[in-house]
Amino acid sequence: MQELTRVTLQNEMDLILAHKRSMRLAELAGLSLSAQTTFATAVSEVARNTIDRGKNGRLILMVNPDQREKYIIAKITDEESQTKHYEGLTYARRLVNKYNISFDSKETAIELYFEIPVSTKLDIQKLDEWKKIFRNEPAVSPYDELKRKNEQLQDLAQKLEEREQQYKMLTNALPIIIFTLNEKGELIYANEWLKRFTGSSLQQLNTTHWKDIVHPDDYDSFSVLINNQQLSATRASAIKTQCRLRHRNEDDYYWHMASISPLNDESGKLLYWIGYIVDINAQKLVEETLKNNHELKEAQRQLKENQIVLETNIKELNRSNQELQQFAYVASHDLQEPIRKISFYSGYLLDKYKNVLDETGLSFLSIMLSASKRMRKLINDLLAYSRVERQQLQFKPVSLTQIAQEVVKDLELLVSEKNATIQVDELATVDADEGQMHQLFENLIGNAIKYAKDDVPSVIHINCKPIDDQLQILVKDNGIGFDEKYLPQMFALFQRLHSSEKYEGTGLGLAICQKIVSLHNGKITAQSQEGEGATFIVTLPISHSSSVTQEKDWLANGLPEYKPTHK
């Protein structure tokens, strides 16, 4: 709805104005004389009721320029918020197409809708023309003219007050002290930063002439800013000085730049001085330090040289690291074939020639076959670690619940052999590389099954919990556990806490987990005591994209109850 004009409703003269302007609006809308009279009569009836019984009433004439239904609308409001009978409305509602009445804690509002022809053109240009007609319409009486002038003054006063508030908000938002001085050098305005820093009011500063705030050694130069005789004599466009000001909560003084400039009217007469005070303490300290400390300059030069050397070394290190990764991949890949042949022929000899060879030969072949299997496992793990380094990550939303269930299914034979129970709670969805998440869960669950107690069935519980914009995944088991003093070496390459005779492995499983989590900008750690099981804790970002809105309803509502059990 577009507002066109308004009339305050206080007395009978206002009622005449309300009737006249309602008639004028109906006329502009192309209504017939009888329709104009009908609409104006309805408005007058409600307006009279508001003048007689209301408080601070007003009439607002508007237009609804909807293409399907077009109305001229009269909205009559007053500050009487309680529900009451409106005798005028009883008659007025019969004269209009529809009406609406609403109440709130501040005012009562009645809206009268009068339909106008759909063919009436109501574009922006037409509405601006109507507004201009109402603004420039000649007064019908001296009262009308006086009322208009009074409303204009009130609008002007309101706009001035709004602009003053905007100015204060702006100056308070800026991180500098802004103030104004009169011809005598007295403060007449200052933003909140002045009191926030000095702890003194304008009156206190005018009384003490800033002597409690400005450092004694800087007061003479600062006093030029507030000395009325020197201000009156000067014709400078700006006066600047550097001084130290004491903070209200400290005994220390901080360097500031103080500056004032005159504001004159059109005739050149001084109205007042505008000033600002900016904190330059850090800049001042740096200047003094650089001026007196040649060693710092030399250190800066040396630092730049060291930075160049460091960047060169980093590039060389990255190159060497890439070559090392390439070598590890190629070497482990090429070693697979000879190890496969050793394993195949060792097994073949044991199977086909066990009756020909003596006990010593069979023992040697068994040892060779076992060693080749361990070597093959080591090569495969080394290849897996190398692939983690070389692989191009494909981040997308990944359901960790689905990943965990797939891993449990893949390990079904091992789970059955160890008589293990794996409980997977409902996990969240994160932005991650699906293949690496599968490998991460496979290593963690396989590790938990491997280090189960001999005489106790293995029980593994997997759950998660949100922490801000990250997800913490917990894999808890009831296995043999470990001493946490060995925690740093557990995630290093080829590090083992137990002998390979009792617990198979290459020492690469947790190192691969560490690398996967690191590539996902996460962290991995563990908590345990010997004989009390272990809990591996993986923390991952929920999302790797800052441009996509996060779906975090599950963070607020908690995780649903879902506890499937796999054996």
Coordinates of C-alpha atoms in Angstrom, one line a residue:
M1 CA 0.0 0.0 0.0
Q2 CA 1.2 3.5 -1.0
E3 CA 0.6 6.3 1.5
L4 CA -0.5 9.6 -0.2
T5 CA -1.3 12.0 2.7
R6 CA -2.3 12.2 6.3
V7 CA -4.4 14.4 8.7
T8 CA -4.2 14.6 12.4
L9 CA -7.6 14.3 14.1
Q10 CA -8.1 16.6 17.0
N11 CA -11.1 18.9 16.4
E12 CA -14.0 19.7 14.0
M13 CA -11.7 21.6 11.7
D14 CA -9.7 18.5 11.2
L15 CA -12.9 16.6 10.4
I16 CA -13.5 19.1 7.6
L17 CA -10.0 18.5 6.3
A18 CA -10.5 14.7 6.5
H19 CA -13.7 14.9 4.5
K20 CA -12.2 17.2 1.8
R21 CA -9.1 15.1 1.3
S22 CA -11.1 11.9 1.2
M23 CA -13.3 13.5 -1.5
R24 CA -10.2 14.6 -3.4
L25 CA -8.6 11.1 -3.3
A26 CA -11.9 9.5 -4.6
E27 CA -11.9 12.1 -7.4
L28 CA -8.4 11.4 -8.4
A29 CA -9.2 7.7 -8.5
G30 CA -11.9 8.3 -11.1
L31 CA -14.9 7.7 -8.9
S32 CA -18.3 9.3 -9.6
L33 CA -19.5 12.2 -7.4
S34 CA -21.9 9.9 -5.5
A35 CA -19.1 7.4 -4.9
Q36 CA -16.8 10.2 -3.8
T37 CA -19.4 11.4 -1.3
T38 CA -20.0 7.8 -0.1
F39 CA -16.3 7.2 0.6
A40 CA -15.8 10.6 2.3
T41 CA -18.9 10.1 4.4
A42 CA -17.6 6.7 5.7
V43 CA -14.2 8.3 6.5
S44 CA -15.9 11.2 8.3
E45 CA -18.1 8.9 10.4
V46 CA -15.1 7.0 11.8
A47 CA -12.9 10.1 12.1
R48 CA -15.6 11.8 14.1
N49 CA -15.7 8.9 16.5
T50 CA -11.9 9.0 16.9
I51 CA -12.0 12.8 17.6
D52 CA -14.8 12.3 20.2
R53 CA -13.4 9.2 22.0
G54 CA -9.9 8.6 20.8
K55 CA -6.5 10.0 21.6
N56 CA -3.9 11.4 19.2
G57 CA -6.0 10.2 16.2
R58 CA -4.9 10.5 12.6
L59 CA -6.1 9.7 9.2
I60 CA -3.8 8.1 6.6
L61 CA -5.1 8.0 3.0
M62 CA -3.5 5.2 0.9
V63 CA -3.9 3.3 -2.4
N64 CA -3.6 -0.4 -3.0
P65 CA -2.3 -0.6 -6.6
D66 CA -2.8 -4.4 -7.0
Q67 CA -3.5 -5.4 -10.6
R68 CA -6.5 -7.6 -9.7
E69 CA -8.2 -5.5 -7.0
K70 CA -7.6 -1.8 -6.6
Y71 CA -8.7 0.1 -3.6
I72 CA -8.4 3.5 -2.1
I73 CA -7.9 3.1 1.7
A74 CA -8.5 5.3 4.7
K75 CA -6.7 4.2 7.8
I76 CA -7.8 5.9 11.0
T77 CA -5.7 5.3 14.1
D78 CA -5.7 6.4 17.7
E79 CA -3.8 5.5 20.9
E80 CA -6.8 4.0 22.7
S81 CA -5.9 0.3 22.4
Q82 CA -8.8 -1.2 24.3
T83 CA -11.7 -2.8 22.4
K84 CA -14.8 -0.6 22.3
H85 CA -17.8 0.1 20.3
Y86 CA -17.5 2.4 17.3
E87 CA -20.8 3.9 16.5
G88 CA -19.3 5.6 13.4
L89 CA -17.9 2.3 12.1
T90 CA -21.4 0.7 12.4
Y91 CA -22.6 3.0 9.7
A92 CA -19.4 3.4 7.7
R93 CA -18.9 -0.3 7.1
R94 CA -22.1 -0.3 5.1
L95 CA -20.7 2.3 2.7
V96 CA -17.4 0.6 1.9
N97 CA -16.5 -2.7 0.2
K98 CA -14.6 -4.0 3.2
Y99 CA -13.0 -2.9 6.4
N100 CA -10.5 -4.1 8.9
I101 CA -10.0 -3.3 12.6
S102 CA -7.0 -4.2 14.7
F103 CA -5.7 -3.6 18.2
D104 CA -2.3 -3.8 19.8
S105 CA -0.6 -2.4 22.9
K106 CA 0.0 1.0 21.3
E107 CA -3.0 1.9 19.1
T108 CA -6.3 1.0 17.5
A109 CA -6.4 1.0 13.6
I110 CA -9.5 0.9 11.4
E111 CA -9.0 0.5 7.6
L112 CA -11.8 1.3 5.1
Y113 CA -11.5 -0.1 1.6
F114 CA -13.3 1.4 -1.3
E115 CA -12.9 -0.3 -4.7
I116 CA -11.9 1.7 -7.7
P117 CA -12.1 0.7 -11.4
V118 CA -9.5 -1.9 -12.5
S119 CA -8.8 0.2 -15.6
T120 CA -7.5 3.1 -13.4
K121 CA -3.8 3.4 -14.1
L122 CA -1.8 3.3 -10.8
D123 CA 1.9 3.2 -11.7
I124 CA 4.7 4.9 -9.8
Q125 CA 4.5 8.1 -11.9
K126 CA 0.8 8.4 -11.2
L127 CA 1.2 7.9 -7.5
D128 CA 4.0 10.5 -7.3
E129 CA 1.7 12.9 -9.2
W130 CA -1.1 12.3 -6.6
K131 CA 1.3 12.9 -3.7
K132 CA 2.4 16.1 -5.3
I133 CA -1.2 17.3 -5.7
F134 CA -1.9 16.7 -2.0
R135 CA 1.3 18.5 -1.0
N136 CA 0.6 21.5 -3.1
E137 CA -3.2 21.7 -2.7
P138 CA -4.1 25.2 -1.5
A139 CA -5.3 25.6 2.1
V140 CA -9.1 25.7 2.6
S141 CA -8.8 28.0 5.6
P142 CA -6.3 29.8 7.8
Y143 CA -6.5 26.9 10.2
D144 CA -5.6 24.5 7.4
E145 CA -2.6 26.6 6.5
L146 CA -1.5 26.9 10.1
K147 CA -1.9 23.1 10.6
R148 CA 0.2 22.4 7.5
K149 CA 3.0 24.7 8.7
N150 CA 2.9 23.1 12.1
E151 CA 3.1 19.6 10.6
Q152 CA 6.0 20.7 8.4
L153 CA 7.8 22.0 11.4
Q154 CA 7.1 18.8 13.3
D155 CA 8.4 16.7 10.4
L156 CA 11.5 18.9 10.1
A157 CA 12.1 18.6 13.9
Q158 CA 11.7 14.8 13.6
K159 CA 14.1 14.7 10.7
L160 CA 16.6 16.8 12.5
E161 CA 16.4 14.6 15.5
E162 CA 16.8 11.5 13.4
R163 CA 19.8 12.9 11.7
E164 CA 21.3 13.9 15.0
Q165 CA 20.8 10.4 16.2
Q166 CA 22.4 9.0 13.0
Y167 CA 25.4 11.4 13.5
K168 CA 25.8 10.3 17.1
M169 CA 25.6 6.6 16.1
L170 CA 28.1 7.2 13.3
T171 CA 30.6 9.0 15.6
N172 CA 30.2 6.4 18.3
A173 CA 30.8 3.6 15.8
L174 CA 34.1 5.1 14.6
P175 CA 37.1 4.0 16.8
I176 CA 38.4 7.6 17.3
I177 CA 37.5 10.5 19.6
I178 CA 35.3 13.1 17.8
F179 CA 34.3 16.4 19.5
T180 CA 33.3 20.0 18.9
L181 CA 34.5 23.2 20.6
N182 CA 32.8 26.6 20.9
E183 CA 34.7 29.8 20.4
K184 CA 35.9 29.7 24.0
G185 CA 37.5 26.3 23.5
E186 CA 34.9 24.5 25.6
L187 CA 33.6 21.1 24.7
I188 CA 30.0 21.2 23.5
Y189 CA 29.8 17.6 22.1
A190 CA 31.9 14.5 22.2
N191 CA 31.2 10.9 21.2
E192 CA 31.3 8.0 23.7
W193 CA 35.0 7.3 23.0
L194 CA 36.1 10.4 24.9
K195 CA 34.5 9.4 28.2
R196 CA 35.3 5.7 27.5
F197 CA 39.1 6.6 27.4
T198 CA 39.4 9.4 29.8
G199 CA 36.6 8.6 32.2
S200 CA 35.7 12.3 32.4
S201 CA 32.5 14.1 31.4
L202 CA 32.5 17.2 29.2
Q203 CA 31.9 19.4 32.2
Q204 CA 34.8 17.9 34.1
L205 CA 37.1 18.4 31.1
N206 CA 36.0 22.0 30.6
T207 CA 36.5 22.7 34.3
T208 CA 40.0 21.1 34.5
H209 CA 41.0 22.2 31.0
W210 CA 42.2 18.6 30.4
K211 CA 45.1 19.0 32.9
D212 CA 44.4 15.6 34.6
I213 CA 44.4 13.9 31.2
V214 CA 47.2 15.4 29.1
H215 CA 50.9 14.5 30.0
P216 CA 52.5 17.6 31.7
D217 CA 55.3 17.6 29.1
D218 CA 52.7 17.8 26.3
Y219 CA 50.2 20.2 27.8
D220 CA 51.6 23.5 26.4
S221 CA 51.3 22.3 22.8
F222 CA 47.8 20.8 23.6
S223 CA 46.6 23.9 25.3
V224 CA 46.6 25.7 21.9
L225 CA 43.6 23.6 20.9
I226 CA 41.5 24.8 23.9
N227 CA 42.9 28.3 24.4
N228 CA 40.1 30.7 23.3
Q229 CA 42.5 33.7 22.7
Q230 CA 44.8 31.7 20.5
L231 CA 41.8 30.1 18.7
S232 CA 40.2 33.5 18.1
A233 CA 43.5 34.9 16.6
T234 CA 44.3 31.9 14.4
R235 CA 43.1 31.7 10.8
A236 CA 44.6 28.3 10.2
S237 CA 42.5 25.7 8.4
A238 CA 43.5 23.1 10.9
I239 CA 45.6 22.8 14.1
K240 CA 47.3 19.6 14.9
T241 CA 49.5 18.3 17.7
Q242 CA 50.8 15.1 19.1
C243 CA 50.3 14.5 22.9
R244 CA 50.1 11.7 25.4
L245 CA 46.7 11.1 27.1
R246 CA 46.2 9.1 30.3
H247 CA 43.8 6.1 30.2
R248 CA 41.2 6.2 32.9
N249 CA 42.0 2.7 34.3
E250 CA 45.8 3.0 34.1
D251 CA 48.7 5.3 35.0
D252 CA 50.2 5.0 31.6
Y253 CA 50.0 7.6 28.9
Y254 CA 49.3 6.8 25.3
W255 CA 50.3 8.8 22.2
H256 CA 47.5 10.5 20.3
M257 CA 47.2 12.8 17.3
A258 CA 44.8 15.7 18.1
S259 CA 43.4 18.0 15.4
I260 CA 40.7 20.7 15.1
S261 CA 39.3 22.5 12.1
P262 CA 36.9 25.5 12.0
L263 CA 33.4 25.3 10.7
N264 CA 32.1 28.6 9.3
D265 CA 28.7 29.7 8.0
E266 CA 28.1 31.1 4.5
S267 CA 29.3 34.6 5.6
G268 CA 32.6 33.1 7.0
K269 CA 31.5 33.5 10.6
L270 CA 32.9 30.8 12.9
L271 CA 30.2 28.4 14.2
Y272 CA 32.4 26.0 16.1
W273 CA 35.5 23.9 15.9
I274 CA 35.4 20.2 14.9
G275 CA 38.1 18.0 16.3
Y276 CA 39.3 14.4 16.4
I277 CA 41.8 12.5 18.5
V278 CA 43.4 9.3 17.1
D279 CA 45.4 6.7 18.9
I280 CA 49.0 6.7 17.3
N281 CA 50.7 5.0 20.2
A282 CA 51.7 1.9 18.3
Q283 CA 53.0 4.0 15.4
K284 CA 54.9 6.2 17.8
L285 CA 56.6 3.3 19.5
V286 CA 57.6 1.8 16.2
E287 CA 59.0 5.1 15.0
E288 CA 61.0 5.6 18.2
T289 CA 62.2 2.0 18.1
L290 CA 63.3 2.1 14.5
K291 CA 65.1 5.4 15.0
N292 CA 67.1 4.3 18.0
N293 CA 67.7 0.6 17.3
H294 CA 70.0 -0.1 14.4
E295 CA 70.2 -3.7 15.4
L296 CA 66.5 -4.2 14.7
K297 CA 67.1 -2.9 11.2
E298 CA 69.9 -5.4 10.7
A299 CA 67.7 -8.2 12.1
Q300 CA 65.0 -7.3 9.7
R301 CA 67.4 -7.5 6.8
Q302 CA 68.7 -10.8 8.0
L303 CA 65.2 -12.0 8.5
K304 CA 64.3 -11.3 4.9
E305 CA 67.4 -13.2 3.8
N306 CA 66.5 -16.1 6.0
Q307 CA 63.0 -16.1 4.7
I308 CA 64.3 -16.4 1.1
V309 CA 66.6 -19.3 2.2
L310 CA 63.7 -20.9 4.1
E311 CA 61.4 -20.7 1.0
T312 CA 64.1 -22.2 -1.1
N313 CA 64.6 -25.1 1.4
I314 CA 60.8 -25.6 1.6
K315 CA 60.6 -25.9 -2.2
E316 CA 63.5 -28.4 -2.2
L317 CA 62.0 -30.3 0.7
N318 CA 58.7 -30.6 -1.1
R319 CA 60.5 -31.8 -4.3
S320 CA 62.4 -34.4 -2.3
N321 CA 59.2 -35.4 -0.5
Q322 CA 57.4 -35.9 -3.8
E323 CA 60.4 -37.9 -5.2
L324 CA 60.4 -40.0 -2.0
Q325 CA 56.7 -40.7 -2.3
Q326 CA 57.1 -41.6 -6.0
F327 CA 60.0 -44.0 -5.1
A328 CA 58.0 -45.6 -2.3
Y329 CA 55.0 -46.2 -4.6
V330 CA 57.1 -47.5 -7.5
A331 CA 59.3 -49.6 -5.3
S332 CA 56.5 -51.2 -3.4
H333 CA 54.5 -51.7 -6.6
D334 CA 57.5 -53.4 -8.4
L335 CA 58.3 -55.6 -5.4
Q336 CA 54.8 -57.2 -5.5
E337 CA 55.6 -59.5 -8.4
P338 CA 58.8 -61.2 -7.0
I339 CA 57.2 -61.5 -3.5
R340 CA 54.1 -63.0 -5.1
K341 CA 56.3 -65.6 -6.9
I342 CA 58.3 -66.4 -3.7
S343 CA 55.0 -67.0 -1.9
F344 CA 53.5 -69.0 -4.7
Y345 CA 56.5 -71.4 -5.2
S346 CA 57.1 -71.7 -1.5
G347 CA 53.5 -72.8 -1.0
Y348 CA 53.8 -75.1 -4.1
L349 CA 56.9 -76.8 -2.7
L350 CA 55.3 -77.3 0.7
D351 CA 52.2 -78.8 -1.0
K352 CA 53.7 -81.0 -3.7
Y353 CA 57.1 -82.0 -2.2
K354 CA 56.4 -82.3 1.5
N355 CA 57.0 -86.1 1.3
V356 CA 60.4 -85.6 -0.5
L357 CA 61.9 -82.9 1.8
D358 CA 63.2 -83.7 5.2
E359 CA 61.9 -81.9 8.4
T360 CA 64.6 -79.2 8.2
G361 CA 63.8 -78.4 4.6
L362 CA 60.1 -78.2 5.4
S363 CA 60.8 -75.9 8.3
F364 CA 62.9 -73.6 6.1
L365 CA 60.1 -73.4 3.5
S366 CA 57.5 -72.6 6.1
I367 CA 59.7 -69.8 7.5
M368 CA 60.2 -68.5 3.9
L369 CA 56.5 -68.6 3.1
S370 CA 55.6 -66.9 6.4
A371 CA 58.2 -64.2 5.8
S372 CA 57.0 -63.7 2.2
K373 CA 53.4 -63.3 3.4
R374 CA 54.6 -60.7 6.0
M375 CA 56.6 -58.9 3.3
R376 CA 53.6 -58.9 1.0
K377 CA 51.4 -57.4 3.7
L378 CA 54.1 -54.8 4.4
I379 CA 54.2 -53.9 0.7
N380 CA 50.4 -53.6 0.4
D381 CA 50.3 -51.4 3.5
L382 CA 53.1 -49.3 2.1
L383 CA 51.2 -48.9 -1.2
A384 CA 48.1 -48.0 0.7
Y385 CA 50.0 -45.3 2.6
S386 CA 51.5 -44.0 -0.6
R387 CA 48.1 -43.9 -2.3
V388 CA 46.8 -41.7 0.5
E389 CA 49.6 -39.2 -0.2
R390 CA 49.1 -39.3 -4.0
Q391 CA 45.3 -39.6 -4.2
Q392 CA 43.3 -36.6 -5.4
L393 CA 40.6 -36.0 -2.7
Q394 CA 37.0 -35.9 -3.8
F395 CA 35.0 -34.1 -1.1
K396 CA 31.3 -34.7 -1.0
P397 CA 28.6 -35.4 1.7
V398 CA 29.4 -38.9 3.0
S399 CA 27.1 -40.8 5.4
L400 CA 29.5 -42.2 8.1
T401 CA 26.7 -44.6 9.2
Q402 CA 26.7 -46.2 5.8
I403 CA 30.5 -46.3 5.7
A404 CA 30.7 -48.0 9.1
Q405 CA 28.0 -50.6 8.2
E406 CA 29.8 -51.4 4.9
V407 CA 33.1 -51.9 6.7
V408 CA 31.4 -54.2 9.3
K409 CA 30.0 -56.2 6.4
D410 CA 33.4 -56.4 4.7
L411 CA 35.0 -57.7 7.9
E412 CA 32.2 -60.2 8.5
L413 CA 34.5 -63.2 8.3
L414 CA 37.0 -61.7 10.8
V415 CA 34.2 -60.6 13.1
S416 CA 32.8 -64.1 13.1
E417 CA 36.2 -65.7 13.7
K418 CA 36.8 -63.4 16.7
N419 CA 33.2 -63.7 18.0
A420 CA 33.2 -59.9 18.1
T421 CA 30.2 -57.6 18.6
I422 CA 30.2 -54.3 16.8
Q423 CA 27.6 -51.7 17.8
V424 CA 27.2 -48.8 15.3
D425 CA 25.1 -45.8 16.5
E426 CA 23.6 -43.4 14.0
L427 CA 26.5 -41.3 12.8
A428 CA 26.4 -37.9 11.0
T429 CA 27.1 -36.9 7.4
V430 CA 30.3 -34.9 6.7
D431 CA 32.1 -33.5 3.7
A432 CA 34.9 -36.1 3.1
D433 CA 36.5 -38.4 0.5
E434 CA 34.4 -41.5 0.6
G435 CA 37.2 -44.0 -0.2
Q436 CA 39.5 -42.6 2.5
M437 CA 36.6 -42.7 5.1
H438 CA 36.1 -46.4 4.2
Q439 CA 39.8 -47.0 4.7
L440 CA 39.8 -45.1 8.0
F441 CA 37.0 -47.1 9.5
E442 CA 38.4 -50.3 8.2
N443 CA 41.7 -49.7 9.9
L444 CA 40.2 -48.6 13.2
I445 CA 37.7 -51.4 13.5
G446 CA 40.3 -54.0 12.3
N447 CA 42.7 -52.6 14.9
A448 CA 40.1 -53.0 17.6
I449 CA 39.4 -56.6 16.6
K450 CA 43.1 -57.5 16.3
Y451 CA 44.0 -56.4 19.9
A452 CA 41.1 -58.2 21.6
K453 CA 41.7 -60.1 24.8
D454 CA 42.2 -63.9 24.3
D455 CA 39.5 -65.0 26.8
V456 CA 37.0 -62.2 26.4
P457 CA 34.7 -61.7 23.3
S458 CA 35.5 -58.4 21.6
V459 CA 32.8 -55.6 22.0
I460 CA 33.3 -52.5 19.8
H461 CA 31.1 -49.4 20.0
I462 CA 31.1 -46.7 17.4
N463 CA 29.3 -43.4 18.0
C464 CA 29.8 -39.6 17.4
K465 CA 29.0 -36.2 18.9
P466 CA 29.1 -32.7 17.5
I467 CA 31.4 -30.0 18.8
D468 CA 30.7 -26.6 17.2
D469 CA 31.3 -27.1 13.5
Q470 CA 33.3 -30.3 13.9
L471 CA 32.3 -33.9 14.5
Q472 CA 34.0 -36.2 17.0
I473 CA 33.9 -39.9 16.1
L474 CA 34.7 -42.4 18.9
V475 CA 35.7 -46.1 18.3
K476 CA 35.7 -47.8 21.7
D477 CA 36.8 -51.5 22.4
N478 CA 37.3 -53.7 25.4
G479 CA 40.6 -55.1 24.2
I480 CA 44.1 -55.2 25.8
G481 CA 44.6 -51.4 25.8
F482 CA 47.9 -49.7 26.1
D483 CA 49.9 -47.3 28.2
E484 CA 49.2 -43.7 27.1
K485 CA 52.9 -42.8 27.3
Y486 CA 53.4 -44.7 24.0
L487 CA 50.6 -42.7 22.3
P488 CA 53.0 -40.4 20.2
Q489 CA 54.8 -43.4 18.6
M490 CA 51.6 -45.3 17.8
F491 CA 50.8 -43.1 14.8
A492 CA 54.3 -43.1 13.4
L493 CA 55.4 -45.3 10.5
F494 CA 56.4 -48.9 11.3
Q495 CA 55.9 -48.4 15.0
R496 CA 54.5 -51.3 17.0
L497 CA 53.8 -51.8 20.7
H498 CA 53.5 -55.6 20.5
S499 CA 55.5 -58.4 18.8
S500 CA 54.4 -59.5 15.3
E501 CA 54.4 -63.2 16.6
K502 CA 51.3 -62.6 18.7
Y503 CA 49.7 -59.7 16.8
E504 CA 50.1 -59.6 13.1
G505 CA 50.7 -56.2 11.4
T506 CA 53.2 -53.9 9.8
G507 CA 52.8 -50.8 12.0
L508 CA 51.3 -48.8 9.1
G509 CA 47.6 -49.0 9.9
L510 CA 47.4 -46.2 12.4
A511 CA 49.9 -44.1 10.4
I512 CA 47.5 -44.4 7.4
C513 CA 44.7 -43.3 9.7
Q514 CA 46.8 -40.3 10.9
K515 CA 47.5 -39.3 7.2
I516 CA 43.8 -39.6 6.2
V517 CA 42.6 -37.5 9.1
S518 CA 45.4 -34.9 8.5
L519 CA 44.4 -34.6 4.8
H520 CA 40.8 -33.9 6.0
N521 CA 42.0 -31.1 8.3
G522 CA 41.2 -33.2 11.4
K523 CA 42.9 -34.8 14.4
I524 CA 43.2 -38.3 15.8
T525 CA 44.1 -39.4 19.3
A526 CA 43.3 -42.2 21.7
Q527 CA 42.6 -42.8 25.4
S528 CA 43.4 -46.1 27.1
Q529 CA 44.8 -48.0 30.1
E530 CA 46.5 -51.4 29.9
G531 CA 43.9 -54.2 30.2
E532 CA 41.0 -51.7 30.1
G533 CA 40.4 -51.3 26.4
A534 CA 41.0 -48.3 24.2
T535 CA 39.0 -45.4 22.6
F536 CA 40.2 -43.9 19.4
I537 CA 38.9 -40.3 18.9
V538 CA 38.7 -38.8 15.4
T539 CA 37.7 -35.1 15.0
L540 CA 36.7 -34.0 11.5
P541 CA 35.2 -30.7 10.1
I542 CA 31.6 -31.2 9.2
S543 CA 32.0 -29.2 6.0
H544 CA 34.9 -28.2 3.8
S545 CA 33.0 -25.6 1.9
S546 CA 32.4 -22.0 3.3
S547 CA 30.0 -21.1 0.4
V548 CA 27.4 -23.8 1.2
T549 CA 25.0 -23.3 4.1
Q550 CA 25.4 -26.0 6.7
E551 CA 22.5 -28.2 7.5
K552 CA 22.9 -28.6 11.3
D553 CA 19.4 -29.4 12.5
W554 CA 20.7 -32.7 14.0
L555 CA 23.2 -30.6 16.0
A556 CA 20.4 -28.9 17.9
N557 CA 18.0 -31.9 18.1
G558 CA 20.5 -34.5 19.1
L559 CA 21.2 -37.8 17.3
P560 CA 18.3 -40.3 16.8
E561 CA 18.3 -43.6 18.7
Y562 CA 19.7 -46.2 16.4
K563 CA 21.8 -49.1 17.6
P564 CA 22.2 -52.0 15.2
T565 CA 24.4 -54.9 16.4
H566 CA 26.5 -57.0 14.1
K567 CA 28.2 -60.3 15.0

